[in-house]
XYZ file of C-alpha atoms in Angstrom:
374
model
C 219.919 -125.844 -82.500
C 220.060 -123.580 -85.558
C 223.052 -121.400 -86.305
C 222.696 -117.640 -86.827
C 222.097 -117.777 -90.575
C 219.584 -120.612 -90.254
C 217.792 -118.733 -87.466
C 217.491 -115.602 -89.609
C 216.061 -117.629 -92.490
C 213.735 -119.434 -90.082
C 212.329 -116.221 -88.563
C 211.806 -114.655 -91.983
C 210.110 -117.853 -93.185
C 207.705 -117.876 -90.230
C 206.867 -114.234 -90.910
C 206.325 -114.901 -94.614
C 204.074 -117.929 -94.002
C 201.969 -115.899 -91.577
C 201.622 -113.051 -94.071
C 200.713 -115.375 -96.965
C 198.188 -117.386 -94.951
C 196.616 -114.140 -93.733
C 196.480 -112.860 -97.301
C 194.334 -115.879 -98.213
C 191.557 -114.616 -95.948
C 188.624 -113.319 -98.045
C 188.704 -109.524 -98.001
C 184.940 -109.222 -97.618
C 184.919 -110.773 -94.135
C 187.917 -109.033 -92.525
C 186.700 -106.628 -89.889
C 183.081 -107.553 -90.685
C 182.356 -111.165 -89.828
C 183.448 -113.402 -86.970
C 184.198 -116.170 -89.460
C 187.402 -114.261 -90.256
C 188.987 -115.756 -87.136
C 188.718 -119.237 -88.636
C 191.270 -118.188 -91.266
C 193.671 -116.998 -88.568
C 194.011 -120.425 -86.979
C 196.988 -121.384 -89.169
C 199.169 -118.258 -88.670
C 198.291 -117.889 -84.976
C 198.773 -121.620 -84.376
C 202.092 -121.642 -86.230
C 203.344 -118.639 -84.264
C 202.198 -120.099 -80.938
C 203.855 -123.458 -81.495
C 207.017 -121.947 -82.942
C 207.678 -119.598 -80.018
C 205.950 -121.675 -77.364
C 208.132 -124.707 -78.033
C 211.402 -122.779 -78.045
C 214.111 -123.490 -75.502
C 216.307 -120.834 -73.898
C 215.401 -118.309 -76.575
C 214.953 -114.856 -75.050
C 217.077 -113.252 -72.343
C 214.732 -114.167 -69.492
C 213.610 -117.592 -70.684
C 215.363 -119.545 -67.942
C 214.277 -117.001 -65.323
C 210.624 -117.472 -66.245
C 211.076 -121.217 -66.332
C 212.478 -121.075 -62.794
C 209.698 -118.696 -61.754
C 207.098 -121.163 -62.986
C 208.614 -124.015 -61.019
C 208.976 -121.882 -57.880
C 206.040 -119.507 -58.139
C 205.373 -119.470 -54.396
C 208.723 -117.785 -53.837
C 207.871 -115.076 -56.383
C 204.182 -114.544 -55.638
C 204.758 -111.463 -53.486
C 207.062 -109.761 -55.993
C 205.359 -109.997 -59.374
C 202.003 -108.906 -60.711
C 198.950 -110.830 -59.530
C 197.609 -111.477 -63.001
C 200.762 -113.322 -63.999
C 200.809 -115.215 -60.699
C 197.190 -116.264 -61.242
C 198.021 -117.484 -64.758
C 200.832 -119.666 -63.444
C 198.661 -120.977 -60.588
C 195.970 -121.861 -63.122
C 198.387 -123.728 -65.385
C 199.929 -125.592 -62.464
C 196.465 -126.612 -61.253
C 196.082 -128.332 -64.606
C 199.359 -130.167 -63.905
C 200.999 -128.574 -66.921
C 204.733 -128.013 -67.262
C 206.466 -124.679 -67.777
C 206.110 -125.220 -71.530
C 202.458 -124.272 -71.153
C 203.498 -120.834 -69.890
C 205.503 -120.122 -73.030
C 202.716 -121.463 -75.230
C 200.037 -119.273 -73.656
C 202.256 -116.189 -73.521
C 202.983 -116.672 -77.225
C 199.328 -117.203 -78.068
C 197.918 -114.141 -76.271
C 200.005 -111.342 -77.871
C 199.711 -112.604 -81.447
C 195.976 -113.252 -81.086
C 195.375 -109.765 -79.716
C 197.478 -108.330 -82.552
C 195.219 -110.013 -85.085
C 192.105 -108.714 -83.338
C 193.585 -105.220 -83.141
C 194.666 -105.078 -86.787
C 191.729 -106.829 -88.469
C 190.395 -103.557 -89.845
C 191.533 -104.319 -93.380
C 193.482 -107.130 -95.024
C 196.465 -105.022 -96.053
C 196.633 -103.446 -92.580
C 196.694 -106.897 -91.011
C 199.381 -108.199 -93.357
C 201.601 -105.161 -92.877
C 201.056 -105.352 -89.097
C 202.509 -108.856 -89.074
C 205.440 -107.645 -91.158
C 206.255 -104.727 -88.851
C 205.579 -106.804 -85.732
C 208.575 -108.863 -86.802
C 210.807 -106.279 -88.476
C 210.542 -103.640 -85.730
C 211.762 -106.472 -83.421
C 208.721 -106.302 -81.129
C 208.472 -110.047 -81.703
C 211.934 -110.493 -80.174
C 211.160 -108.394 -77.122
C 208.016 -110.449 -76.568
C 210.128 -113.595 -76.150
C 211.981 -111.852 -73.329
C 209.572 -109.585 -71.438
C 206.574 -111.908 -71.589
C 204.635 -110.142 -68.812
C 204.984 -106.742 -70.414
C 204.290 -108.297 -73.815
C 200.806 -109.287 -72.632
C 200.223 -105.866 -71.062
C 201.364 -104.215 -74.298
C 199.142 -106.401 -76.465
C 196.112 -105.522 -74.338
C 196.983 -101.811 -74.523
C 197.170 -101.949 -78.321
C 193.804 -103.722 -78.374
C 192.286 -100.996 -76.174
C 193.572 -98.293 -78.511
C 192.419 -100.143 -81.624
C 188.907 -100.771 -80.282
C 188.423 -97.466 -78.431
C 185.388 -96.532 -80.495
C 183.977 -100.058 -80.805
C 184.067 -101.437 -77.253
C 181.941 -100.166 -74.388
C 183.785 -98.265 -71.676
C 183.181 -101.126 -69.248
C 185.041 -103.554 -71.511
C 187.889 -101.081 -71.975
C 188.091 -100.657 -68.191
C 188.279 -104.407 -67.597
C 190.958 -104.767 -70.276
C 192.943 -101.927 -68.699
C 192.818 -103.566 -65.281
C 193.951 -106.890 -66.746
C 196.833 -105.120 -68.492
C 198.028 -103.621 -65.204
C 197.651 -106.988 -63.488
C 200.193 -108.394 -65.927
C 202.619 -105.477 -65.727
C 202.169 -102.530 -63.401
C 204.019 -100.183 -65.752
C 200.973 -100.279 -68.050
C 199.396 -97.693 -65.763
C 201.532 -95.013 -67.489
C 200.252 -95.419 -71.079
C 196.767 -96.229 -69.801
C 196.714 -92.888 -67.978
C 197.457 -91.120 -71.249
C 194.790 -93.181 -72.986
C 192.305 -92.177 -70.290
C 192.984 -88.494 -70.900
C 192.437 -88.945 -74.632
C 189.293 -90.999 -74.022
C 187.680 -88.680 -71.465
C 188.827 -85.375 -72.945
C 188.822 -85.835 -76.716
C 188.402 -82.115 -77.372
C 191.572 -81.450 -75.369
C 193.714 -83.629 -77.614
C 191.820 -83.346 -80.900
C 194.130 -82.007 -83.596
C 196.578 -80.633 -81.018
C 199.135 -83.218 -82.064
C 198.786 -82.173 -85.691
C 200.481 -78.814 -85.489
C 202.815 -77.970 -88.360
C 204.337 -81.222 -89.568
C 207.535 -79.501 -90.603
C 207.989 -78.106 -87.099
C 207.378 -81.551 -85.625
C 209.974 -83.067 -87.965
C 212.423 -80.340 -86.913
C 211.824 -81.179 -83.238
C 212.412 -84.880 -83.911
C 215.683 -84.124 -85.695
C 216.828 -81.670 -82.998
C 216.219 -84.207 -80.237
C 218.622 -86.605 -81.930
C 221.355 -84.073 -81.117
C 220.161 -82.424 -77.913
C 217.798 -85.060 -76.536
C 220.058 -86.416 -73.790
C 220.469 -82.940 -72.296
C 216.797 -83.173 -71.318
C 217.299 -86.490 -69.541
C 217.920 -85.097 -66.055
C 214.956 -82.763 -66.321
C 212.698 -85.626 -67.335
C 213.951 -88.067 -64.750
C 213.617 -85.587 -61.876
C 210.002 -84.862 -62.737
C 208.907 -88.429 -63.309
C 210.840 -90.105 -60.492
C 207.936 -89.973 -57.982
C 205.776 -91.964 -60.390
C 208.422 -94.650 -60.799
C 208.951 -94.836 -57.055
C 205.210 -95.310 -56.691
C 205.507 -98.237 -59.093
C 208.313 -99.616 -56.916
C 211.100 -98.956 -59.425
C 213.482 -97.704 -56.772
C 216.771 -97.891 -58.652
C 215.693 -97.052 -62.165
C 217.739 -93.862 -62.386
C 220.980 -95.684 -61.664
C 220.833 -98.095 -64.580
C 222.684 -96.710 -67.564
C 222.514 -99.584 -69.995
C 220.980 -102.987 -70.470
C 222.934 -105.758 -68.807
C 221.796 -108.085 -71.586
C 222.275 -107.907 -75.319
C 219.136 -106.191 -76.580
C 218.041 -104.259 -79.626
C 220.913 -102.261 -81.063
C 221.277 -99.948 -84.011
C 224.087 -99.086 -86.341
C 224.655 -95.491 -87.395
C 222.930 -96.205 -90.703
C 220.138 -97.932 -88.807
C 219.495 -94.818 -86.728
C 219.348 -92.664 -89.855
C 216.912 -95.060 -91.524
C 214.705 -95.177 -88.445
C 214.589 -91.373 -88.110
C 213.919 -90.954 -91.841
C 210.983 -93.359 -91.548
C 209.675 -91.376 -88.574
C 209.810 -88.202 -90.644
C 208.016 -89.836 -93.568
C 205.232 -90.994 -91.225
C 204.902 -87.496 -89.746
C 204.850 -85.902 -93.194
C 201.954 -88.056 -94.387
C 200.009 -88.185 -91.105
C 197.812 -85.103 -91.726
C 196.796 -86.468 -95.128
C 196.003 -89.875 -93.647
C 193.871 -88.369 -90.896
C 192.146 -86.018 -93.324
C 191.184 -89.008 -95.445
C 189.542 -90.460 -92.307
C 189.892 -94.000 -93.583
C 191.421 -95.637 -90.516
C 189.428 -95.438 -87.287
C 192.383 -96.042 -84.947
C 195.080 -94.010 -86.648
C 194.716 -90.881 -84.540
C 195.249 -92.420 -81.092
C 198.071 -94.631 -82.359
C 199.649 -91.535 -83.867
C 199.582 -89.700 -80.527
C 201.321 -92.647 -78.868
C 203.758 -92.839 -81.774
C 204.731 -89.166 -81.423
C 205.242 -89.558 -77.683
C 207.461 -92.556 -78.303
C 209.716 -91.026 -80.930
C 210.109 -87.808 -78.922
C 211.093 -89.747 -75.802
C 213.409 -92.180 -77.587
C 216.525 -89.963 -77.914
C 216.049 -88.519 -74.422
C 215.939 -91.824 -72.544
C 218.322 -93.783 -74.762
C 220.677 -94.778 -71.919
C 218.074 -95.779 -69.318
C 216.815 -99.339 -69.483
C 213.675 -98.734 -67.423
C 212.581 -95.800 -69.527
C 213.305 -97.718 -72.720
C 211.062 -100.536 -71.617
C 208.314 -98.104 -70.655
C 208.673 -96.382 -74.012
C 207.904 -99.644 -75.785
C 204.253 -98.985 -74.975
C 204.476 -95.951 -77.245
C 207.064 -96.993 -79.838
C 205.306 -100.287 -80.512
C 202.539 -98.346 -82.215
C 204.950 -98.141 -85.152
C 203.419 -101.487 -86.117
C 200.149 -99.768 -86.923
C 201.394 -96.351 -88.023
C 203.652 -97.875 -90.672
C 200.886 -100.251 -91.757
C 198.424 -97.402 -92.195
C 201.091 -95.390 -94.010
C 201.873 -98.118 -96.532
C 198.200 -98.857 -97.118
C 197.574 -95.142 -97.699
C 200.449 -94.901 -100.175
C 199.178 -97.966 -102.043
C 195.610 -96.734 -102.337
C 196.195 -93.036 -103.053
C 196.183 -92.046 -106.689
C 198.629 -89.167 -106.429
C 202.402 -89.412 -106.901
C 202.379 -93.147 -107.588
C 206.069 -93.299 -108.512
C 207.148 -91.499 -105.341
C 204.830 -93.680 -103.281
C 206.329 -96.800 -104.851
C 209.851 -95.753 -103.895
C 208.773 -94.904 -100.336
C 207.047 -98.259 -99.913
C 210.060 -100.087 -101.337
C 212.410 -98.125 -99.102
C 210.465 -98.843 -95.898
C 209.954 -102.546 -96.599
C 213.520 -103.176 -97.759
C 215.209 -101.266 -94.943
C 213.076 -102.916 -92.278
C 213.984 -106.367 -93.551
C 217.666 -105.423 -93.543
C 217.460 -103.891 -90.054
C 215.675 -106.995 -88.776
C 218.453 -109.171 -90.183
C 220.999 -106.846 -88.584
C 219.325 -107.103 -85.173
C 219.212 -110.879 -85.437
C 222.877 -111.033 -86.406
C 223.590 -109.100 -83.199
C 221.500 -111.535 -81.140
C 218.821 -109.043 -80.176
C 217.144 -109.977 -76.877
C 219.215 -113.180 -76.939
C 216.814 -114.702 -79.450
C 219.586 -116.138 -81.621
C 220.246 -118.975 -82.174
C 216.805 -120.542 -82.150
C 216.519 -123.871 -80.401
C 213.583 -126.271 -80.257
C 212.496 -127.675 -76.927
C 212.627 -131.213 -78.274
């Protein structure tokens, strides 16, 4: 077992190795040739083995281990896709370790497929996948992690995959976590009615920033209004007691006062540059990720004390991985205001590393200390 400091160094090392090995991929094949996936074997394999061979890392690790060994007792209570996966693994006479290996392999593989638009986008996506602590949540909520990874893939490939493939992926996502129906419904509206959403989210960026800042102060006053209107949907999803849970009963992602300020400042920077990024029309998936991103950051201060809502909001907030990656790539490639861009890039990278270290020091999602299975 590693202590806290060793675990922090270990996680940062894994992230760095993945970024460096990804950087070695020839730029001329990323997003263009299938041979690119050969170069991803090392980072994906390292990630899969590292998290798949963990022991009691993640708040629900032991619960999923017990679920695997006693799946027949849980089959009527959890999603059929996850039940089928466990049945399949057990038919192969594999131990519960196989569950953690496969549920580590799927999200990171889908992240690579989703982000392989450009080398810098892919590298930054790995960085923010770790430093926004999505990686830590994925070691806890492994069912939702798969559903989330599929959702991000659907958004990233909206204009590349046929509607039949997107439909199948959406169904699979719901089969792993029924809550995926909420973000998928929003995706469906965007997909079927593009003229309804086109440019509507891009109203005055200064007004949007003002709304984001105002919600940090007055957001919780809207909680009751939101919960009363959305309760029927959650009851339909069989979340009968969601409104009565005020806080997580496990140690999850926290934020210091400075951390909140840094996070909000980064949101505002992303909003400020979003119109310019979209106008440049360089990133095919930016727009839909940006819509999800805006939904997530507007909901965040309203639902801060409700664990169910916070988990649902991960479907939207997780798009920070891509929004920040697009932002940094845009700032690197644009020729204007190079000094300002340099300071913004430095600020975002440095603060995210520090916030990641802070979350680890507070044992976010009970992922510290790290312990090998063997």
